[in-house]
Structure formats: C-alpha cells, structure tokens
Amino acid sequence: MLLSVEHLHKSFGSSLILSDISFSVDSGDCVAILGQSGTGKTTLLRCLNFLERADSGIYRFRDTLLDLEHVTRRQADAVRMHTGFVFQEFNLFLNKTVLQNVTEGLIVARRVPKDEARKTAMEALSRVGMTDKADAFPLSLSGGQKQRAAIARALALSPDVLFFDEPTSALDPALTGEVLSVMRTLAEGGMTMLVVTHELGFARDVSNHVLYMEQGRILEDADSHAFFTHPVTEGAAKFIDAAP
Ligand SMILES: Nc1ncnc2c1ncn2[C@@H]1O[C@H](COP(=O)(O)OP(=O)(O)OP(=O)(O)O)[C@@H](O)[C@H]1O
Ligand SMILES: [Mg+2]
C-alpha cells in the first residue's frame, strides 16, 4: 500500500463537503475518481496534497501516519516531497521557458545543481514528447503541449504518486488525446496515479481502480472492470449510462 485515508472529513464554512472518506491506493494503481460536478473530487485530491486542509481523518503515506487534524507544515511538506500535482489549467510560469518551468522545482525546492537539473528536466520532457519545445514559452504552445510540459514538471521530481485534476478538461477535444496517451504510458509504466476525470473512456481503459463519489461520499470503491460492468449503486449505473 502506498497511501490510505480513513474517515477524512472536510467542511467549507458550515457545508460538509467530504464526509467519512476512506480508501487505500497500492503502488502502481491508476485510480480514477469519478462523479458528478460538485461532489468533492477536486477537494479530495487537494486535501491529499495539502493544497487544502482536511478537518479530520488519518492519512498514511508510505511509512508516515498523519492525524489530519494536527498536521504540521513540515509534515505536509514531507509528503509533498513525494507527490506531483497536475492542474486543469496547467499553472505554468508564463515568463519562463518550458525547460525553466521544469527545472524550477529541482533547483529551488530540491537544490539540485543546474546542470543536473537540466539533464533531469530534458529526460522528463522526453517522456512526454516535448524535447523540441524545451526553449519555447508557454504562450506559444497548444493546450496539449502546455499540459504535457506540466506533466514533465511533475515527473522531473520523481514522485511516488501523481495527482491529476481533470487534466484534459481545459483542452479542445482534438488535443485531449495526446495528453491521455502520455498518461496511459505513465500508467502502463507503473506510475501510481490518482486521476479526477470526466473521460470515462480513459477511466475504463487505463485505470484499474475506481472511486465513485456522490455528495461528498465514496459510494463505490471498486476494481475498474467490475465498476463499469456491474456498478452496485443506481447512481453509478446512471452516471455510466449518461456518458457520451
Ligand atoms: N474554497 C471553497 N470554498 C467554499 N466552497 C467550496 C470551495 N471549494 C469547493 N467548494 C464547494 O465544495 C463542493 C465540492 O467542490 P469540488 O470542486 O471539490 O467538486 P468537484 O467534484 O471537483 O466538481 P467538478 O466536477 O465540477 O470539478 C462544491 O459544492 C463547491 O462549491
Ligand atoms: Mg473538480
């Protein structure tokens, strides 16, 4: 097991957004987090990476056991040393080249010497097919290229797990394929991934594990094939049927 949460709760003001969330993820899992808009998928992913603070719960990450109610900054940073996060809107620095975007975390956060950072970054860019764009600025790239650069930035830090929050939903349909194809290659290579997505084809074909959420709860936690062929709840069955 790489990570798990037990009894995670999260409110915004007086609204309970995540309620009693428990699940675990094995190394090499590709987990698709599915559900209607507003069910708390993004909030859950952000809590796992401490971009948002959960109110309570137990979080195990590798050998570390954290009480989410009392997590210190240092503990959160220690987890984040081993994770990468890919955002819907890429979040690239627009005034830096692709290569500079990818080396930034290595040089600043990890104190890797520049030459070595450059080498690591070029390897990461090669994994997403972007070495020829190393010196380009983000504004000159297509959405698919921007997202692949953002994936390379996360990969360069050698994470144990990658979190993706709807990585293709800001893209033109014609450009989603190149990003999904990179993600599929990563999953097939054994990268542990948690992917919030509305791309059910990707979830069905690439993920091995599905978490289906409704109103801040996990309604189904299943093997991916089982989920798509025999959903247990009526909500999940309707959700699958409604997909284009
Ligand atoms: N910072 C915030 N402050 C207050 N409420 C929030 C905040 N972020 C999210 N919410 C609320 O929490 C609920 C869950 O939001 P979340 O973004 O996690 O849903 P989601 O499942 O990712 O939806 P979508 O598929 O549309 O991205 C929503 O009702 C949303 O309005
Ligand atoms: Mg979301």
Coordinates of C-alpha atoms and ligand atoms in Angstrom, one line a residue:
M1 CA 0.0 0.0 0.0
L2 CA 1.3 3.4 -0.9
L3 CA -1.3 5.6 0.7
S4 CA -4.6 5.5 2.5
V5 CA -7.1 7.7 4.2
E6 CA -9.5 6.8 6.9
H7 CA -12.5 8.9 8.0
L8 CA -11.5 12.1 6.2
H9 CA -13.9 15.0 6.7
K10 CA -13.8 18.4 5.2
S11 CA -16.2 21.4 5.5
F12 CA -16.1 24.8 3.9
G13 CA -17.8 27.0 6.5
S14 CA -21.0 25.2 7.6
S15 CA -21.2 23.0 4.5
L16 CA -19.8 19.4 4.8
I17 CA -18.0 18.8 1.5
L18 CA -16.3 15.5 2.2
S19 CA -17.8 13.0 4.6
D20 CA -16.1 10.0 6.1
I21 CA -13.8 9.3 3.1
S22 CA -11.8 6.1 3.4
F23 CA -9.8 4.2 0.8
S24 CA -6.4 2.9 0.0
V25 CA -4.1 3.0 -3.0
D26 CA -1.4 0.5 -3.9
S27 CA 1.8 1.3 -5.6
G28 CA 1.2 1.1 -9.4
D29 CA -2.5 1.8 -9.1
C30 CA -4.2 4.1 -11.6
V31 CA -7.2 5.3 -9.7
A32 CA -10.0 7.2 -11.5
I33 CA -12.0 9.5 -9.2
L34 CA -15.4 9.8 -10.8
G35 CA -18.7 11.6 -10.0
Q36 CA -21.0 14.4 -11.0
S37 CA -19.9 18.0 -10.8
G38 CA -19.7 19.4 -7.2
T39 CA -19.3 16.1 -5.4
G40 CA -16.0 17.0 -3.9
K41 CA -13.5 15.2 -6.2
T42 CA -11.2 18.2 -6.6
T43 CA -11.4 19.0 -2.8
L44 CA -10.4 15.4 -2.0
L45 CA -7.4 15.4 -4.4
R46 CA -6.3 18.8 -3.0
C47 CA -6.6 17.5 0.6
L48 CA -4.3 14.6 -0.3
N49 CA -1.7 17.0 -1.5
F50 CA -2.3 19.6 1.3
L51 CA -3.4 22.3 -1.2
E52 CA -6.4 22.2 1.1
R53 CA -6.6 21.2 4.7
A54 CA -8.9 18.4 5.8
D55 CA -10.6 18.9 9.1
S56 CA -10.0 15.4 10.4
G57 CA -9.0 11.9 9.4
I58 CA -6.0 9.7 9.3
Y59 CA -3.6 9.8 6.3
R60 CA -1.0 7.2 5.7
F61 CA 1.6 7.9 3.1
R62 CA 4.4 5.3 2.7
D63 CA 5.6 4.8 6.3
T64 CA 4.2 8.1 7.7
L65 CA 1.0 8.2 9.7
L66 CA -0.6 11.6 9.9
D67 CA -3.5 12.8 12.0
L68 CA -5.1 15.3 9.6
E69 CA -6.5 17.5 12.3
H70 CA -3.0 18.3 13.6
V71 CA -0.7 18.1 10.6
T72 CA 2.2 20.5 10.7
R73 CA 3.6 22.4 7.8
R74 CA 6.8 20.3 8.0
Q75 CA 4.8 17.0 7.8
A76 CA 2.8 18.3 4.8
D77 CA 6.0 19.3 3.1
A78 CA 7.5 15.9 3.7
V79 CA 4.5 14.3 1.9
R80 CA 4.7 16.8 -0.9
M81 CA 8.3 15.9 -1.5
H82 CA 7.0 12.6 -2.9
T83 CA 4.0 13.8 -4.9
G84 CA 3.2 15.7 -8.0
F85 CA 0.1 17.6 -8.9
V86 CA -1.2 18.3 -12.4
F87 CA -3.8 21.1 -12.7
Q88 CA -6.6 21.5 -15.1
E89 CA -5.2 25.0 -16.1
F90 CA -1.6 23.8 -16.2
N91 CA -0.3 26.5 -13.9
L92 CA 2.9 27.1 -15.8
F93 CA 5.1 30.2 -15.3
L94 CA 4.4 32.2 -18.4
N95 CA 7.6 34.2 -18.2
K96 CA 9.8 31.1 -18.1
T97 CA 10.6 28.6 -20.9
V98 CA 9.3 25.1 -20.8
L99 CA 12.7 23.9 -19.6
Q100 CA 12.9 26.6 -16.9
N101 CA 9.4 25.6 -15.8
V102 CA 10.6 22.0 -15.4
T103 CA 14.0 22.8 -13.7
E104 CA 12.5 25.4 -11.3
G105 CA 11.3 22.8 -8.7
L106 CA 14.5 20.8 -8.9
I107 CA 16.8 23.9 -8.5
V108 CA 14.7 25.8 -5.9
A109 CA 13.0 23.2 -3.9
R110 CA 15.4 20.3 -4.2
R111 CA 18.6 22.3 -4.5
V112 CA 19.8 20.2 -7.5
P113 CA 22.8 21.7 -9.3
K114 CA 21.8 23.4 -12.5
D115 CA 23.5 21.1 -15.0
E116 CA 22.0 18.0 -13.3
A117 CA 18.5 19.7 -13.1
R118 CA 18.7 20.4 -16.8
K119 CA 19.6 16.8 -17.6
T120 CA 16.7 15.5 -15.4
A121 CA 14.3 18.0 -17.0
M122 CA 15.3 17.0 -20.5
E123 CA 14.6 13.4 -19.6
A124 CA 11.2 14.3 -18.2
L125 CA 10.4 16.3 -21.4
S126 CA 11.4 13.3 -23.5
R127 CA 8.9 11.1 -21.6
V128 CA 6.1 13.5 -22.7
G129 CA 7.5 14.1 -26.3
M130 CA 8.4 17.7 -25.6
T131 CA 12.2 18.0 -26.0
D132 CA 11.8 20.1 -29.2
K133 CA 9.8 22.7 -27.2
A134 CA 12.3 23.0 -24.3
D135 CA 13.1 26.6 -25.2
A136 CA 9.6 27.7 -26.1
F137 CA 7.5 29.9 -23.8
P138 CA 4.1 28.5 -22.7
L139 CA 2.1 31.1 -24.6
S140 CA 3.5 29.8 -27.9
L141 CA 2.2 26.2 -27.1
S142 CA -1.0 24.5 -27.7
G143 CA -3.1 23.4 -24.7
G144 CA -2.0 19.8 -25.1
Q145 CA 1.7 20.9 -25.2
K146 CA 1.2 23.0 -22.1
Q147 CA -0.3 20.2 -20.2
R148 CA 2.5 17.8 -21.3
A149 CA 5.0 20.3 -20.1
A150 CA 3.2 20.5 -16.8
I151 CA 3.3 16.7 -16.6
A152 CA 7.0 16.8 -17.3
R153 CA 7.5 19.3 -14.5
A154 CA 5.8 16.9 -12.1
L155 CA 7.7 13.9 -13.4
A156 CA 11.1 15.6 -13.0
L157 CA 10.7 15.5 -9.2
S158 CA 10.4 11.6 -9.3
P159 CA 7.2 11.5 -7.4
D160 CA 5.8 8.3 -5.8
V161 CA 2.3 9.4 -6.9
L162 CA 0.9 11.8 -9.4
F163 CA -2.4 13.6 -8.8
F164 CA -4.3 14.8 -11.8
D165 CA -7.3 17.1 -11.5
E166 CA -9.2 17.0 -14.8
P167 CA -6.0 17.3 -16.9
T168 CA -7.8 17.4 -20.2
S169 CA -11.0 19.4 -19.5
A170 CA -9.5 22.8 -20.4
L171 CA -8.4 21.4 -23.8
D172 CA -10.0 21.3 -27.2
P173 CA -11.3 17.8 -27.9
A174 CA -8.6 17.4 -30.6
L175 CA -5.9 17.9 -28.0
T176 CA -7.1 15.6 -25.3
G177 CA -5.8 12.5 -27.0
E178 CA -2.1 13.5 -26.8
V179 CA -2.4 14.1 -23.1
L180 CA -4.3 11.0 -22.3
S181 CA -1.8 9.0 -24.4
V182 CA 1.1 10.3 -22.2
M183 CA -0.9 9.4 -19.1
R184 CA -1.6 6.0 -20.4
T185 CA 2.1 5.4 -21.0
L186 CA 2.8 6.5 -17.4
A187 CA 0.2 4.2 -16.0
E188 CA 1.5 1.3 -18.1
G189 CA 5.0 2.1 -16.8
G190 CA 3.8 1.6 -13.2
M191 CA 3.4 5.2 -12.1
T192 CA 0.9 5.4 -9.3
M193 CA -1.8 7.9 -10.3
L194 CA -5.0 9.4 -8.9
V195 CA -7.0 11.0 -11.7
V196 CA -10.1 13.1 -11.3
T197 CA -11.7 12.9 -14.8
H198 CA -14.8 13.1 -16.8
E199 CA -13.2 11.0 -19.5
L200 CA -14.9 7.7 -18.8
G201 CA -13.1 6.0 -21.8
F202 CA -9.8 6.7 -20.1
A203 CA -11.1 5.5 -16.7
R204 CA -12.4 2.3 -18.3
D205 CA -9.4 1.5 -20.4
V206 CA -6.5 2.8 -18.3
S207 CA -7.5 2.8 -14.6
N208 CA -7.5 -0.4 -12.6
H209 CA -9.4 1.2 -9.6
V210 CA -12.4 3.5 -9.4
L211 CA -13.7 5.7 -6.6
Y212 CA -17.2 6.9 -7.5
M213 CA -18.4 9.8 -5.4
E214 CA -21.7 11.4 -4.7
Q215 CA -22.3 14.4 -2.4
G216 CA -19.0 14.2 -0.6
R217 CA -19.0 10.4 -0.1
I218 CA -17.4 7.5 -1.8
L219 CA -20.3 5.3 -3.0
E220 CA -18.3 2.8 -4.8
D221 CA -14.6 1.7 -4.4
A222 CA -14.1 -1.0 -6.9
D223 CA -11.9 -2.7 -9.4
S224 CA -12.3 -0.7 -12.6
H225 CA -13.6 -3.5 -14.7
A226 CA -16.2 -4.5 -12.0
F227 CA -17.3 -0.9 -11.7
F228 CA -18.0 -0.4 -15.4
T229 CA -19.6 -3.9 -16.0
H230 CA -21.5 -4.2 -12.7
P231 CA -22.0 -0.9 -10.9
V232 CA -23.6 -1.6 -7.5
T233 CA -25.4 1.6 -6.9
E234 CA -28.2 3.1 -9.0
G235 CA -26.3 6.4 -9.1
A236 CA -23.2 4.9 -10.6
A237 CA -25.2 3.0 -13.2
K238 CA -26.9 6.2 -14.3
F239 CA -23.6 8.0 -14.3
I240 CA -22.0 5.4 -16.6
D241 CA -25.1 5.3 -18.9
A242 CA -25.2 9.1 -19.2
A243 CA -21.7 9.3 -20.5
P244 CA -21.4 10.2 -24.2
Ligands
LIG1 N1 -12.8 27.1 -1.5 C1 -14.1 26.7 -1.4 N2 -14.9 27.4 -0.5 C2 -16.2 27.1 -0.4 N3 -16.8 26.0 -1.0 C3 -16.0 25.3 -1.9 C4 -14.6 25.6 -2.1 N4 -14.1 24.8 -3.0 C5 -15.1 23.9 -3.3 N5 -16.3 24.3 -2.6 C6 -17.6 23.6 -2.7 O1 -17.3 22.2 -2.4 C7 -18.1 21.4 -3.2 C8 -17.2 20.4 -4.0 O2 -16.4 21.1 -4.9 P1 -15.3 20.4 -5.8 O3 -14.7 21.4 -6.6 O4 -14.5 19.5 -4.9 O5 -16.2 19.4 -6.7 P2 -15.8 18.5 -8.0 O6 -16.4 17.2 -7.7 O7 -14.4 18.7 -8.2 O8 -16.7 19.2 -9.1 P3 -16.3 19.4 -10.7 O9 -16.5 18.1 -11.4 O10 -17.3 20.5 -11.2 O11 -14.9 19.9 -10.8 C9 -18.9 22.3 -4.2 O12 -20.2 22.4 -3.6 C10 -18.1 23.6 -4.1 O13 -19.0 24.7 -4.3
MG2 MG -13.3 19.4 -9.8

